[in-house]
Amino acid sequence: MSERPPKPPRQECWDRRMELPLAVASLAYLAGYAVRVLARDHLPRLGVDLCVGVVLGAWAVFVTDYVVRLRLSGLHPLRFVRTHLLDTVVLLLPLLRPVRMVALYDRVQRRRGQPRLGLYARVMVYSGLSVSLLGFTAALTVYHHEADAPGATILTFGDSVWWACATLATVGYGDVTPVTPIGRTVAVGLMACGLALLGAVTGSFSSWLIQAFTREDEKPGNGERPPGDFPGAS
Amino acid sequence: MSERPPKPPRQECWDRRMELPLAVASLAYLAGYAVRVLARDHLPRLGVDLCVGVVLGAWAVFVTDYVVRLRLSGLHPLRFVRTHLLDTVVLLLPLLRPVRMVALYDRVQRRRGQPRLGLYARVMVYSGLSVSLLGFTAALTVYHHEADAPGATILTFGDSVWWACATLATVGYGDVTPVTPIGRTVAVGLMACGLALLGAVTGSFSSWLIQAFTREDEKPGNGERPPGDFPGAS
Amino acid sequence: MSERPPKPPRQECWDRRMELPLAVASLAYLAGYAVRVLARDHLPRLGVDLCVGVVLGAWAVFVTDYVVRLRLSGLHPLRFVRTHLLDTVVLLLPLLRPVRMVALYDRVQRRRGQPRLGLYARVMVYSGLSVSLLGFTAALTVYHHEADAPGATILTFGDSVWWACATLATVGYGDVTPVTPIGRTVAVGLMACGLALLGAVTGSFSSWLIQAFTREDEKPGNGERPPGDFPGAS
Amino acid sequence: MSERPPKPPRQECWDRRMELPLAVASLAYLAGYAVRVLARDHLPRLGVDLCVGVVLGAWAVFVTDYVVRLRLSGLHPLRFVRTHLLDTVVLLLPLLRPVRMVALYDRVQRRRGQPRLGLYARVMVYSGLSVSLLGFTAALTVYHHEADAPGATILTFGDSVWWACATLATVGYGDVTPVTPIGRTVAVGLMACGLALLGAVTGSFSSWLIQAFTREDEKPGNGERPPGDFPGAS
């Protein structure tokens, strides 16, 4: 939502042309990984190879896009990495890429001149979509690394989804928890998302209340009772 | 609290006439389900049949209301479903319907010209009522599906209420947790309510503080100490 | 902090005269209960009787004060109960009374004309004091009812304090949890306090940030960078 | 961020001259303690002595600084302790001192005239840095005191970090929890940090949303839809 400096025309052109391929590659990556993880016991040898191929192919698309954008920007590689930190992280952890599609959806809608949603609706839709995608991805990754670990409590994908939900809501029952280093690292990332989600929900409600109060305050015949007293504060 | 476009007069008339029957049916549904679940071991055959009858009868009222409103709106069914998503969800999960009565209470009070509560009091009363109803409903449903499940930790209705409270407050002890798929799905819904409750409490307090600060700021002789320094921030 | 209608002079006089005795009785009640609970195995027969006497005496003071105030108000008893709901609750659960002393402290300080703390400092001091008192009281009560319960995990007063802290912070480890109905009821009350505490902390920080931002916005030479872009929002 | 009264010139001079030594001593203290705790089984006798020496040396620097500042201030010792409460706490718990370096970093940057980050970026960077340092310190301390305790569940430093993360996010799985009094005391402090972190994240998001809404409100051609309706509120 911030205004960046205008990009050079060739870069702009490349970005726009790559939108669709990148979105397809993102979904292919996620789908390939999901099939590989979820159907691992029932997948024939060929299916496994196919999944791995799709995943690697999608990754190749990401790397190509990154390299071309680095070239077009005309920046020194190190400087490019520093100014495009998020892109670099997504390049190394491509499972996070589908989350970027939430921003893409916004950009496409704006270009088509469709009326945008209200601010609160947008915050809710974006945080809802992002959190669902992140939760699914985290559940996949944790299930992948935990299922065969000794002493694991996350034994099925259902357990993993259940754990991800309890973590995102910062409830954290602790009946199933990751035990491997990779699973716990993913869990820490998911906790950070949960904190951000809490911030988004709370912040939305808080700013909506403040605004509703301001509007009520400006109404003329609002004489019965000042609405600003906190109930119970005497 | 938003202003919707005015409804056609016949629909408005139907809505008003159905308010009472729908409220009665909502409570009958909840009561029938509660008796069925809580007294299942002590209920004679006739009592069970009676409960099931009440539940099905209430559901029939909901379906009739939905169909009539669909007709009166003059919209294509699919479009009606899309624009009345919440109504459709409530039709399929009628246990959620009593929560709608919280809004009804507000509408009735407004029509009678009674002085409305202040904004904070309303937010507190509504979120309190909604959360209590949702918590009770979730505790009922979870107890219904968990009590006989193998490996269950929620064995009594008391356990179920205890679990629902810990979930709504996002505390999540984890000493009793659902283990069946249905119980866990209900739990995820309850966690979302807990997040929203947290947002309501936090948002209320936050906007009250902002407003109290603004008021204090406008007082004339407030010279001892600027109230805006965060304690400990040096 | 709200402005109530002025009380009749005799009632005002009674309130002021009872301030000190009520504060002393509150502390005596809490102290008597604490000694009774914490030293129950090492207390001679006489000590137990003394504690019970102090507790009952303090309660008698509360009842007397309530009855006198009911008479002085000139209201119908039922109406008095309805308009003084908080007082009635505190009469039945006198362990909550010390929390009221936090408000007393404010009133005394204001009467003496001492400079009041800033708004944030006051919110922090009051919520800190209230939460400490409530946590201590809840830990006492839970320890009292849990320590001898079959299957209890809260076995020492240390466990009880540890559990109260984890509950107030909405962390909820679940390594020790109440198992008796009374313990769990107290726990639900403590969770509500935890939610309110979270709201106070978050609300304070949020309103402080909004105000700091407004101040920064009004500074003249603030040209380097608009401070309003959320980092990472592109 | 508050404006304090100007300090006497000699004190100002001492503060500036001690900035670097104190920062070095802080890091030396943390490093010495970390090596001592993490490598305790593999450290030769000499290494242990070296670590203890570094830790004690750093502490001596802190004490010297405190005493000199007490003298330069010209205040009565008791009054100095009361007005420099935070400094006194940090003197007794020097592990908290590296956190003060976050504030130092800001002061150095301001003196050099470098453009400061936006308000949100600063809040995020400071709370991120502080929370990382506090979490690491708490994990170290808890591991130090828990690892050999009977009945402990925190057996490795990895467990300790995992527990610290779950505590800071207020998730609190409870699969590993401290059992010793010291470990639990540290845990309560960490929970308070978690609450503050939650407040910072939520407050940032909330104030950003309020500001974004205000800006959107002031735009001229914003006629499609009022952005202030909360989705779902009818």
Coordinates of N, CA, C and O in Angstrom, one line a residue, chain C residues 156 158-159 162 165-176 194 197-198 201-202 205-206 208-210 212-216 219 224-231 233, chain D residues 1 115-124 163 166-167 170-174 176-178 184 187-188 191 195-196 198-200 202-208 210-211 215:
Chain C
T156 N 1.0 -27.7 45.8 CA 1.5 -26.7 46.7 C 1.0 -25.4 46.3 O 0.5 -25.2 45.2
G158 N 2.9 -22.9 45.7 CA 3.8 -22.5 44.5 C 3.2 -22.9 43.2 O 3.1 -22.1 42.3
D159 N 2.7 -24.2 43.1 CA 2.0 -24.6 41.9 C 0.8 -23.7 41.6 O 0.6 -23.4 40.4
W162 N 2.0 -20.4 40.2 CA 2.5 -20.6 38.9 C 1.3 -20.8 37.9 O 1.3 -20.2 36.8
C165 N -0.3 -17.4 37.2 CA 0.4 -16.5 36.3 C 0.2 -17.0 34.9 O 0.0 -16.2 34.0
A166 N 0.4 -18.3 34.6 CA 0.2 -18.8 33.3 C -1.2 -18.5 32.8 O -1.4 -18.3 31.6
T167 N -2.2 -18.5 33.6 CA -3.6 -18.2 33.2 C -3.8 -16.8 32.9 O -4.4 -16.4 31.9
L168 N -3.2 -15.9 33.8 CA -3.4 -14.5 33.6 C -2.7 -14.0 32.3 O -3.2 -13.1 31.6
A169 N -1.6 -14.6 31.9 CA -0.9 -14.2 30.7 C -1.5 -14.9 29.5 O -1.0 -14.8 28.4
T170 N -2.6 -15.7 29.7 CA -3.3 -16.5 28.6 C -2.3 -17.4 28.0 O -2.5 -17.8 26.8
V171 N -1.2 -17.8 28.7 CA -0.3 -18.8 28.1 C -0.9 -20.2 28.3 O -1.0 -21.0 27.4
G172 N -1.2 -20.5 29.5 CA -1.9 -21.8 29.8 C -1.1 -23.0 29.4 O -1.5 -23.7 28.5
Y173 N -0.1 -23.3 30.2 CA 0.7 -24.5 29.8 C -0.1 -25.7 30.0 O 0.0 -26.6 29.2
G174 N -0.8 -25.8 31.1 CA -1.6 -27.0 31.3 C -0.8 -28.1 32.0 O -1.3 -29.2 32.1
D175 N 0.4 -27.8 32.6 CA 1.1 -28.8 33.3 C 0.4 -29.0 34.7 O 0.4 -30.1 35.2
V176 N -0.1 -27.9 35.3 CA -1.0 -28.0 36.5 C -2.3 -27.3 36.2 O -2.3 -26.2 35.7
G194 N -7.5 -12.3 32.8 CA -6.4 -12.3 31.8 C -6.8 -11.6 30.5 O -6.0 -10.8 30.0
L197 N -6.7 -7.9 31.2 CA -5.3 -7.5 31.3 C -4.7 -7.3 30.0 O -4.1 -6.3 29.6
L198 N -4.9 -8.3 29.1 CA -4.4 -8.2 27.7 C -5.0 -7.0 27.0 O -4.3 -6.3 26.3
V201 N -3.2 -3.9 28.4 CA -1.8 -3.7 27.9 C -1.9 -3.3 26.5 O -1.2 -2.3 26.0
T202 N -2.6 -4.0 25.7 CA -2.7 -3.8 24.2 C -3.3 -2.4 24.0 O -2.8 -1.6 23.2
F205 N -0.8 0.4 24.8 CA 0.3 0.5 23.8 C -0.3 1.1 22.5 O 0.3 2.0 21.9
S206 N -1.5 0.7 22.2 CA -2.1 1.1 20.9 C -2.4 2.6 21.0 O -2.0 3.3 20.0
W208 N -1.0 4.8 22.9 CA 0.2 5.5 23.0 C 0.9 5.7 21.6 O 1.3 6.8 21.2
L209 N 0.8 4.6 20.8 CA 1.4 4.7 19.5 C 0.7 5.7 18.6 O 1.3 6.4 17.8
I210 N -0.7 5.6 18.7 CA -1.5 6.5 17.8 C -1.1 8.0 18.2 O -1.0 8.8 17.3
A212 N 1.7 9.1 19.7 CA 3.1 9.4 19.3 C 3.1 9.7 17.8 O 3.8 10.6 17.3
F213 N 2.3 8.9 17.0 CA 2.3 9.1 15.6 C 1.7 10.5 15.2 O 2.2 11.2 14.4
T214 N 0.6 10.9 15.9 CA 0.0 12.1 15.7 C 1.0 13.3 16.0 O 1.1 14.2 15.2
R215 N 1.7 13.1 17.1 CA 2.7 14.2 17.4 C 3.7 14.3 16.4 O 4.1 15.4 16.0
E216 N 4.3 13.1 15.9 CA 5.3 13.1 15.0 C 4.8 13.7 13.6 O 5.6 14.4 12.9
K219 N 5.0 17.6 13.6 CA 6.3 18.2 13.6 C 6.5 18.9 12.3 O 6.2 18.3 11.3
E224 N 11.9 13.4 5.8 CA 12.7 12.3 5.3 C 11.8 11.2 4.7 O 12.0 10.7 3.6
R225 N 10.8 10.9 5.4 CA 10.1 9.7 5.1 C 8.7 9.7 5.8 O 8.7 10.0 7.0
P226 N 7.7 9.5 5.1 CA 6.4 9.4 5.8 C 6.4 8.3 6.8 O 6.7 7.2 6.4
P227 N 6.1 8.6 8.0 CA 6.2 7.5 9.1 C 5.0 6.5 9.0 O 4.9 5.6 9.8
G228 N 4.1 6.7 8.1 CA 2.9 5.9 8.2 C 2.8 4.7 7.3 O 1.8 4.0 7.3
D229 N 4.0 4.4 6.7 CA 3.9 3.1 5.9 C 4.2 2.0 6.8 O 5.2 1.9 7.5
F230 N 3.4 0.9 6.7 CA 3.7 -0.2 7.5 C 4.8 -1.0 6.9 O 4.8 -1.2 5.7
P231 N 5.9 -1.3 7.7 CA 7.0 -2.0 7.1 C 6.6 -3.3 6.5 O 5.9 -4.1 7.1
A233 N 4.6 -3.7 3.9 CA 3.3 -3.6 3.1 C 3.7 -3.0 1.8 O 4.1 -1.8 1.8
Chain D
M1 N 11.8 8.1 24.7 CA 11.1 9.1 23.8 C 10.6 10.3 24.6 O 10.1 11.2 24.0
P115 N 19.1 9.5 9.0 CA 17.7 9.5 9.0 C 17.1 8.4 9.8 O 17.6 7.2 9.7
R116 N 16.1 8.7 10.7 CA 15.6 7.7 11.5 C 14.5 6.9 10.7 O 13.9 7.4 9.8
L117 N 14.3 5.7 11.2 CA 13.2 4.9 10.6 C 11.9 5.5 10.9 O 11.8 6.3 11.8
G118 N 10.9 5.1 10.2 CA 9.5 5.5 10.5 C 9.1 4.9 11.9 O 9.7 4.1 12.4
L119 N 8.0 5.5 12.4 CA 7.6 5.1 13.8 C 7.3 3.6 13.9 O 7.8 2.9 14.8
Y120 N 6.6 3.1 12.9 CA 6.2 1.6 13.0 C 7.4 0.8 12.8 O 7.6 -0.2 13.5
A121 N 8.3 1.2 11.9 CA 9.5 0.4 11.7 C 10.4 0.3 13.0 O 10.9 -0.7 13.4
R122 N 10.4 1.5 13.6 CA 11.2 1.6 14.9 C 10.6 0.7 16.0 O 11.3 -0.1 16.6
V123 N 9.3 0.8 16.1 CA 8.6 -0.1 17.1 C 8.9 -1.5 16.8 O 9.2 -2.3 17.7
M124 N 8.8 -1.9 15.5 CA 9.0 -3.3 15.1 C 10.4 -3.7 15.4 O 10.7 -4.8 16.0
W163 N 10.6 -23.7 24.3 CA 9.7 -23.3 25.4 C 9.6 -21.7 25.4 O 8.5 -21.2 25.6
A166 N 7.3 -20.5 22.6 CA 5.9 -20.8 22.8 C 5.4 -19.9 23.9 O 4.2 -19.5 23.9
T167 N 6.3 -19.5 24.9 CA 5.8 -18.6 25.9 C 5.6 -17.1 25.4 O 4.7 -16.5 25.8
T170 N 2.6 -16.4 23.7 CA 1.5 -16.7 24.6 C 0.7 -18.0 24.1 O -0.5 -18.2 24.3
V171 N 1.4 -18.9 23.3 CA 0.8 -20.1 22.9 C 0.8 -21.1 24.0 O -0.2 -21.7 24.4
G172 N 2.0 -21.3 24.6 CA 2.1 -22.2 25.8 C 1.6 -23.6 25.6 O 0.6 -24.0 26.2
Y173 N 2.4 -24.4 24.8 CA 1.9 -25.8 24.6 C 1.9 -26.6 25.9 O 1.0 -27.3 26.2
G174 N 3.0 -26.4 26.7 CA 3.0 -27.1 27.9 C 3.7 -28.5 27.8 O 3.6 -29.3 28.7
V176 N 6.9 -28.9 27.3 CA 8.1 -28.7 28.2 C 7.8 -27.5 29.0 O 7.4 -26.4 28.5
T177 N 8.0 -27.6 30.3 CA 7.7 -26.4 31.2 C 8.7 -26.5 32.3 O 9.2 -27.6 32.8
P178 N 9.1 -25.3 32.9 CA 10.0 -25.3 34.0 C 9.4 -25.9 35.3 O 8.2 -25.7 35.4
R184 N 10.6 -21.0 37.1 CA 9.3 -20.5 37.0 C 9.2 -19.0 37.2 O 8.4 -18.3 36.5
A187 N 10.2 -17.6 34.0 CA 9.1 -17.8 33.1 C 8.0 -16.8 33.2 O 7.4 -16.3 32.2
V188 N 7.7 -16.4 34.5 CA 6.7 -15.3 34.7 C 7.1 -14.0 34.1 O 6.3 -13.3 33.4
M191 N 6.6 -14.3 30.4 CA 5.2 -14.1 30.0 C 4.8 -12.7 30.0 O 4.1 -12.2 29.1
L195 N 3.2 -10.7 26.8 CA 2.1 -9.8 26.8 C 2.4 -8.4 26.2 O 1.7 -7.9 25.4
A196 N 3.6 -7.9 26.6 CA 4.0 -6.6 26.0 C 4.2 -6.7 24.5 O 3.8 -5.8 23.8
L198 N 2.8 -8.8 22.5 CA 1.4 -8.8 21.9 C 0.8 -7.4 21.8 O 0.2 -7.0 20.8
G199 N 1.1 -6.6 22.9 CA 0.6 -5.3 22.9 C 1.2 -4.5 21.8 O 0.5 -3.7 21.1
A200 N 2.5 -4.6 21.6 CA 3.2 -3.9 20.6 C 2.7 -4.2 19.2 O 2.4 -3.4 18.4
T202 N -0.1 -5.7 18.3 CA -1.5 -5.3 18.1 C -1.7 -3.8 18.0 O -2.4 -3.3 17.2
G203 N -0.9 -3.1 18.9 CA -1.0 -1.7 18.9 C -0.5 -1.1 17.6 O -1.2 -0.2 17.0
S204 N 0.6 -1.6 17.1 CA 1.1 -1.1 15.8 C 0.1 -1.3 14.7 O -0.3 -0.4 14.0
F205 N -0.5 -2.5 14.6 CA -1.4 -2.8 13.6 C -2.6 -1.9 13.7 O -3.2 -1.4 12.7
S206 N -3.1 -1.8 14.9 CA -4.3 -1.0 15.2 C -4.1 0.4 14.8 O -4.9 1.0 14.1
S207 N -3.0 1.0 15.2 CA -2.8 2.5 14.9 C -2.6 2.6 13.4 O -3.0 3.6 12.8
W208 N -1.9 1.7 12.8 CA -1.7 1.8 11.3 C -3.0 1.7 10.6 O -3.3 2.5 9.7
I210 N -6.0 2.6 11.8 CA -6.7 3.8 12.0 C -6.2 4.9 11.1 O -7.0 5.7 10.5
Q211 N -4.9 5.0 11.0 CA -4.3 6.0 10.2 C -4.7 5.8 8.7 O -5.0 6.7 7.9
R215 N -6.7 8.4 6.2 CA -6.2 8.8 5.0 C -7.2 8.6 3.8 O -7.5 9.4 3.0

